[in-house]
Structures are given as C-alpha cells and as structure tokens.
Amino acid sequence: MKRNLEYFFTYKTNVKERWKNKELLEVLVYEFRTRTEEYFRQAIECGVIKVNDEIVKPTRKLKLTDSITHTVHMHEPQPPAIEILSKEEDYVVVNKPAGVPCHPTGGYMYYSVTKSLFGDTKVACVNRLDMPVSGIMIITFNNLSTCLEKIKDAKKIYIAKVRGIFPEYVKVDKKIVCKEGRRRYVSEEGKDCETIFKLISYKDGFSLVQCQPITGRTHQIRIHMQSLGFPIVNDIIYGDQVAETVEQTDSMCKADISEFEDEKMYKCVIKNCKGENNRSFNNKHYFICLHAWKYVYDGKEFEAPWPEWCKI
C-alpha cells in the first residue's frame, strides 16, 4: 500500500501595488485570513516567512521590488488512478473522479488529474470540472487554442440528481452574475445563460435529470437548478442539505526535521502543520450529484460511465 505524500513547500509572491509601504504583518493578516495574527508573527520571527530570503521584523515596510516566501509542510493523498476514455492526436479524454481537482492548485500540488496522468509534463485543461463534479475532462499536451476551437460548439450533456419530481422538460435562460472568487447568482445584471433540462427518471423521491448547457458559464447548471427550486443533491453551496461531514483524523504531523540545520524554523513549520486534517483529505470523498456524461464535437462522441448515484 502506497504511503500518502509529505513534503516541504515554499510559496513565493511578489509585493503588489496595494501592499507598498505597508508593514509585513499588517499585509499578511489582512490578505491571508485563514491564519491568525499570532501565527504570522511567530512565522516571521522564526524565518518561516521571509522577505527577499532574509529574516525581517514584522514591522518591515514592503517595497514593490520585494518578494515574500512562506515555507509550509504539506500532506496529500497519493494521486488517484484516472480512467482514460480516448487518446487522440492532440489530447486525451478522461473520466475525472469527484473529489479530485483538475490541476494543481492551492493545497493540491500532486493530488490532481493532470499530475496523476502527466507528472511534470506541461499540459493544459481544455475544459474544467468543479472539484466535486465527475465526468468527461479533456487535456491537451499540444495546442490549447486548436483544441478550444474544436470544442467551442460541442454538445455537452450532464446528468444530475435532485430531490422531488422534476418537470419533463424545462429551458432556463436566466442571467448569471459571475464575479471571481465569489458565489455566482441569478440576476438581470448578469451574463446571458441557457440550459435545457429533461427528466430521465424518478424513483423513491429523487429525479435523474439530463442537463444540456447551451452557454458555458461557471456553475451554470448548479445555479439554474437552484433557481428552479431543485438544488443538486449534496451541493451545499447552492442550497441542498448539508452533506455528510468527514471525520477529522488524529494524524497530526510527526515529520522528522533532525536533518535540517535551521531547526528553529522547521520546528515552527511542523508545529503549525495539521497533518492530514486538510482540504485534500477532507474533500477526497466529497461529491455532488452532477456528472459530465457526454461530449459531441468534430464528428466524435465521448461518454463517461455513470457513477453509482445515477442508479435510482
């Protein structure tokens, strides 16, 4: 059985215009609210957070030419096995599992679809699925713009599961406001959106619904379902009941730091490492009942097998 991954990682960011002439501690506390002021103060003093690779005081005024580094200890599950549905000349079509991000992102350096399949090889996601969504995902290792051109008019079919008796047919054309980093919502001030919904089956209080997005806005199907009063099962962001809580483990970090010269710094890093009590482990089994089932384009048709929750 493969062990889960553990490693040290150093984030690096250049000082932004809005940080100019502000104190380091002030910027960290305001901009990165997942950590406490006490943590940042201690991390600066121990050299876990540095400016231009040097230990500085929390009151250090920042300049535009400065860079800030932050060393952390990471824990991730082993990269998952990914089912390849088709290998084409410029891209592959895969069946993305729920609970796995498409590509490396905050807190996920290895536990992702692209890392699992391609390692450090440079690739690009032609389409993206939200982390708790499963189904067809297209990855190119050649020319992204060419692949995007091929699928721009693709017919995309999703399968969703909702509570209650869904209508036989509904077309929704409600506009959606899309603001980066914020929850999307229906509003006349938003962008044009259209989704076609068709009932597949109903059983034991649940409906299985075919969803065809005509436009391609972020969270479009999820938001349009919510607007109809049928939030997708497990989709707690857009109105369904709270999903089953993942129990946190007792596996706090016990990494050996004896080999490091700067023991004070690494003691601080390990002291503040939560081990496996993090996003990658807690979200590993989280899914919403939405599956990218079928893509049709360029004379080709690809289908991803239905997940277990489709069997109602």
XYZ file of C-alpha atoms in Angstrom:
312
model
C 0.000 0.000 0.000
C 1.433 3.354 -1.052
C 2.076 5.958 1.628
C 0.454 9.361 1.462
C 2.670 12.236 0.356
C 4.549 14.544 2.753
C 6.842 17.371 1.670
C 8.022 20.901 2.418
C 6.921 23.607 0.007
C 7.811 27.291 -0.218
C 5.250 29.706 -1.630
C 6.639 32.837 -3.234
C 4.823 36.047 -4.125
C 5.962 39.448 -5.322
C 4.762 42.542 -3.476
C 1.638 44.030 -5.048
C 0.966 47.724 -5.540
C -1.637 47.787 -2.759
C 0.958 46.397 -0.287
C 3.521 49.101 -0.985
C 4.786 50.935 2.157
C 2.643 48.752 4.446
C 4.072 46.627 7.248
C 4.630 42.929 6.506
C 2.487 41.679 9.399
C -0.354 44.048 8.511
C -0.424 42.777 4.919
C -0.339 39.107 5.907
C -3.145 39.429 8.458
C -5.405 41.329 6.041
C -4.710 39.395 2.832
C -4.436 35.818 4.137
C -7.257 35.342 6.624
C -7.020 31.575 7.013
C -4.182 32.114 9.521
C -4.120 34.105 12.762
C -2.049 37.183 13.574
C -0.285 35.150 16.256
C 0.768 32.575 13.658
C 2.111 35.199 11.242
C 4.054 36.971 13.979
C 5.668 33.709 15.091
C 6.356 32.616 11.492
C 8.126 35.901 10.713
C 10.264 35.707 13.849
C 11.281 32.084 13.108
C 12.096 32.744 9.449
C 9.221 30.641 8.138
C 8.125 33.810 6.350
C 10.932 35.856 4.819
C 11.359 38.928 2.636
C 13.950 38.622 -0.139
C 15.066 35.373 1.511
C 16.016 37.226 4.705
C 14.548 37.178 8.222
C 12.953 40.559 8.926
C 10.828 42.178 11.622
C 7.011 42.102 11.494
C 7.088 45.901 11.107
C 9.232 45.760 7.939
C 7.784 48.172 5.334
C 7.281 46.487 1.976
C 8.651 47.733 -1.349
C 7.483 46.864 -4.852
C 10.806 45.150 -5.522
C 10.369 42.775 -2.547
C 9.364 39.120 -2.703
C 7.809 37.222 0.209
C 8.353 33.500 0.820
C 6.379 31.226 3.131
C 7.519 27.666 3.892
C 4.889 25.080 4.847
C 4.690 21.321 5.298
C 2.160 19.597 3.048
C 0.264 16.308 3.268
C -1.682 14.906 0.304
C -3.230 11.584 -0.666
C -1.488 9.573 -3.360
C -2.516 10.778 -6.850
C -5.595 8.779 -7.909
C -5.882 6.380 -10.847
C -7.572 8.149 -13.764
C -9.589 6.286 -16.411
C -8.586 7.260 -19.962
C -11.600 7.149 -22.293
C -9.811 8.023 -25.529
C -6.363 9.027 -26.794
C -6.475 11.466 -29.710
C -3.657 13.085 -31.680
C -3.526 16.320 -29.655
C -5.407 15.422 -26.483
C -6.781 12.740 -24.205
C -10.328 12.363 -22.900
C -10.549 11.078 -19.324
C -13.182 10.284 -16.709
C -12.412 12.637 -13.818
C -13.360 11.278 -10.371
C -15.273 13.523 -7.974
C -13.201 14.984 -5.128
C -10.122 15.495 -7.298
C -9.107 18.893 -8.752
C -8.364 19.118 -12.475
C -4.868 20.527 -11.991
C -2.524 21.601 -9.159
C -3.968 24.441 -7.097
C -3.781 25.770 -3.531
C -3.218 22.815 -1.201
C -3.016 20.370 -4.107
C 0.426 20.036 -5.692
C 0.208 16.352 -6.662
C -3.342 15.158 -5.968
C -4.908 16.193 -9.276
C -5.901 14.725 -12.633
C -3.076 16.286 -14.666
C -0.349 15.378 -12.147
C -1.609 11.817 -11.882
C -1.515 11.309 -15.648
C 1.340 13.506 -16.816
C 3.540 14.293 -13.804
C 5.634 17.384 -14.549
C 4.911 17.362 -18.298
C 3.330 20.634 -19.385
C -0.309 20.105 -20.332
C -3.483 22.213 -20.371
C -7.112 21.548 -19.443
C -9.386 22.148 -22.437
C -12.424 22.037 -20.160
C -12.585 22.185 -16.370
C -14.906 20.497 -13.914
C -15.501 21.658 -10.356
C -13.693 19.512 -7.796
C -16.845 17.659 -6.555
C -18.056 17.010 -10.139
C -17.144 13.856 -12.083
C -17.056 13.018 -15.769
C -15.520 13.954 -19.092
C -12.411 16.084 -18.959
C -10.205 16.889 -21.951
C -6.467 17.503 -21.565
C -4.168 18.665 -24.361
C -0.408 18.234 -24.491
C -0.043 20.214 -27.703
C -2.000 23.267 -28.864
C -4.650 24.552 -26.439
C -6.128 27.122 -28.846
C -6.633 24.441 -31.523
C -8.440 22.168 -29.066
C -10.598 25.012 -27.772
C -11.606 25.791 -31.357
C -12.620 22.152 -31.872
C -14.918 22.017 -28.845
C -16.326 25.567 -28.856
C -19.604 24.325 -30.376
C -19.562 20.948 -28.633
C -22.800 19.423 -27.436
C -22.325 18.767 -23.716
C -24.668 16.556 -21.735
C -24.558 16.263 -17.937
C -26.528 14.042 -15.571
C -27.809 15.475 -12.282
C -29.736 14.056 -9.348
C -32.246 16.202 -7.443
C -34.873 15.713 -4.748
C -38.531 15.656 -5.757
C -40.399 15.194 -9.047
C -38.659 17.235 -11.742
C -40.685 18.501 -14.768
C -40.472 16.569 -18.068
C -38.789 19.486 -19.859
C -37.544 22.931 -18.791
C -35.497 25.548 -20.618
C -33.860 28.123 -18.331
C -32.419 31.361 -19.718
C -31.807 33.287 -16.501
C -28.743 35.551 -16.489
C -25.917 34.806 -14.050
C -23.576 37.230 -12.300
C -20.022 35.846 -12.336
C -17.564 37.570 -10.009
C -14.160 35.977 -9.465
C -13.791 34.423 -6.028
C -17.476 34.926 -5.150
C -20.591 32.781 -5.228
C -22.451 33.209 -8.524
C -26.156 34.073 -8.613
C -29.099 34.795 -10.919
C -29.575 38.479 -11.777
C -30.715 40.593 -14.725
C -27.351 42.345 -14.406
C -25.548 39.095 -15.250
C -24.413 37.407 -18.455
C -26.731 35.518 -20.801
C -27.091 31.823 -19.925
C -29.211 28.994 -21.247
C -29.648 25.420 -20.021
C -32.066 22.731 -21.211
C -33.248 20.150 -18.667
C -35.055 16.853 -19.407
C -36.331 14.324 -16.888
C -34.759 10.873 -17.295
C -36.413 9.019 -14.421
C -37.988 9.393 -10.982
C -37.816 6.923 -8.089
C -38.050 6.992 -4.289
C -38.131 10.782 -4.006
C -35.285 11.509 -6.430
C -35.208 12.590 -10.070
C -32.431 11.909 -12.538
C -32.155 14.812 -14.976
C -30.327 15.330 -18.272
C -28.758 18.803 -18.417
C -27.535 20.499 -21.594
C -25.764 23.845 -21.095
C -26.043 25.922 -24.281
C -23.741 28.581 -22.859
C -20.749 27.810 -20.650
C -20.778 29.959 -17.524
C -19.106 28.820 -14.317
C -21.523 26.826 -12.091
C -24.275 27.386 -14.695
C -26.104 24.068 -14.238
C -25.833 24.260 -10.454
C -27.234 27.808 -10.343
C -30.056 27.180 -12.825
C -31.099 24.071 -10.874
C -31.162 26.124 -7.685
C -33.276 28.801 -9.396
C -35.872 26.141 -10.264
C -36.068 25.013 -6.647
C -34.214 21.773 -7.370
C -30.675 22.137 -5.999
C -28.380 19.271 -6.962
C -28.032 16.599 -4.272
C -25.054 17.306 -1.947
C -24.494 20.771 -3.446
C -24.336 22.704 -0.177
C -23.051 25.850 -1.932
C -26.240 26.168 -3.961
C -28.876 25.121 -1.490
C -29.004 21.374 -0.921
C -28.928 19.764 2.519
C -25.591 19.567 4.289
C -23.505 16.683 3.001
C -22.218 14.044 5.360
C -19.406 15.505 7.473
C -15.974 13.997 7.016
C -14.485 12.989 10.347
C -11.138 14.561 11.042
C -8.307 12.215 11.914
C -5.796 12.335 14.748
C -2.908 12.174 12.277
C -1.116 15.373 13.255
C 2.257 15.889 11.640
C 5.179 13.898 13.031
C 7.757 14.706 10.349
C 11.428 14.191 11.218
C 13.305 17.511 10.984
C 16.595 16.413 12.538
C 18.398 16.678 9.186
C 17.741 20.422 8.854
C 20.309 22.943 10.071
C 17.702 25.602 10.801
C 15.870 23.543 13.417
C 14.041 26.530 14.922
C 12.437 27.377 11.600
C 11.355 23.825 10.793
C 10.039 23.239 14.323
C 7.741 26.199 13.732
C 6.647 24.785 10.353
C 5.850 21.357 11.803
C 4.154 22.803 14.890
C 1.654 24.538 12.606
C 1.173 21.630 10.203
C -2.242 19.968 10.576
C -1.110 16.711 9.037
C -3.928 15.035 7.144
C -6.582 17.370 8.559
C -6.595 19.484 5.406
C -8.589 20.160 2.233
C -7.088 17.408 0.111
C -8.007 14.680 2.618
C -11.296 16.179 3.837
C -12.588 16.678 0.268
C -11.273 13.388 -1.074
C -14.674 11.672 -0.881
C -16.859 14.766 -1.363
C -19.075 14.779 -4.441
C -22.187 16.458 -5.725
C -24.592 14.526 -7.928
C -23.511 16.133 -11.189
C -21.656 14.178 -13.879
C -20.292 15.327 -17.257
C -21.635 12.382 -19.236
C -21.257 13.120 -22.951
C -19.336 15.440 -25.306
C -20.095 15.506 -29.047
C -17.890 17.563 -31.395
C -15.720 17.403 -34.520
C -17.507 14.246 -35.680
C -16.633 12.435 -32.446
C -18.679 11.345 -29.430
C -17.270 10.595 -25.980
C -19.139 9.191 -22.972
C -18.078 8.740 -19.345
C -19.675 5.808 -17.458
C -22.372 6.844 -14.999
C -21.388 6.887 -11.302
C -23.166 4.773 -8.689
C -25.513 7.563 -7.557
C -27.173 7.526 -11.009
C -28.699 4.143 -10.247
C -32.070 5.158 -8.806
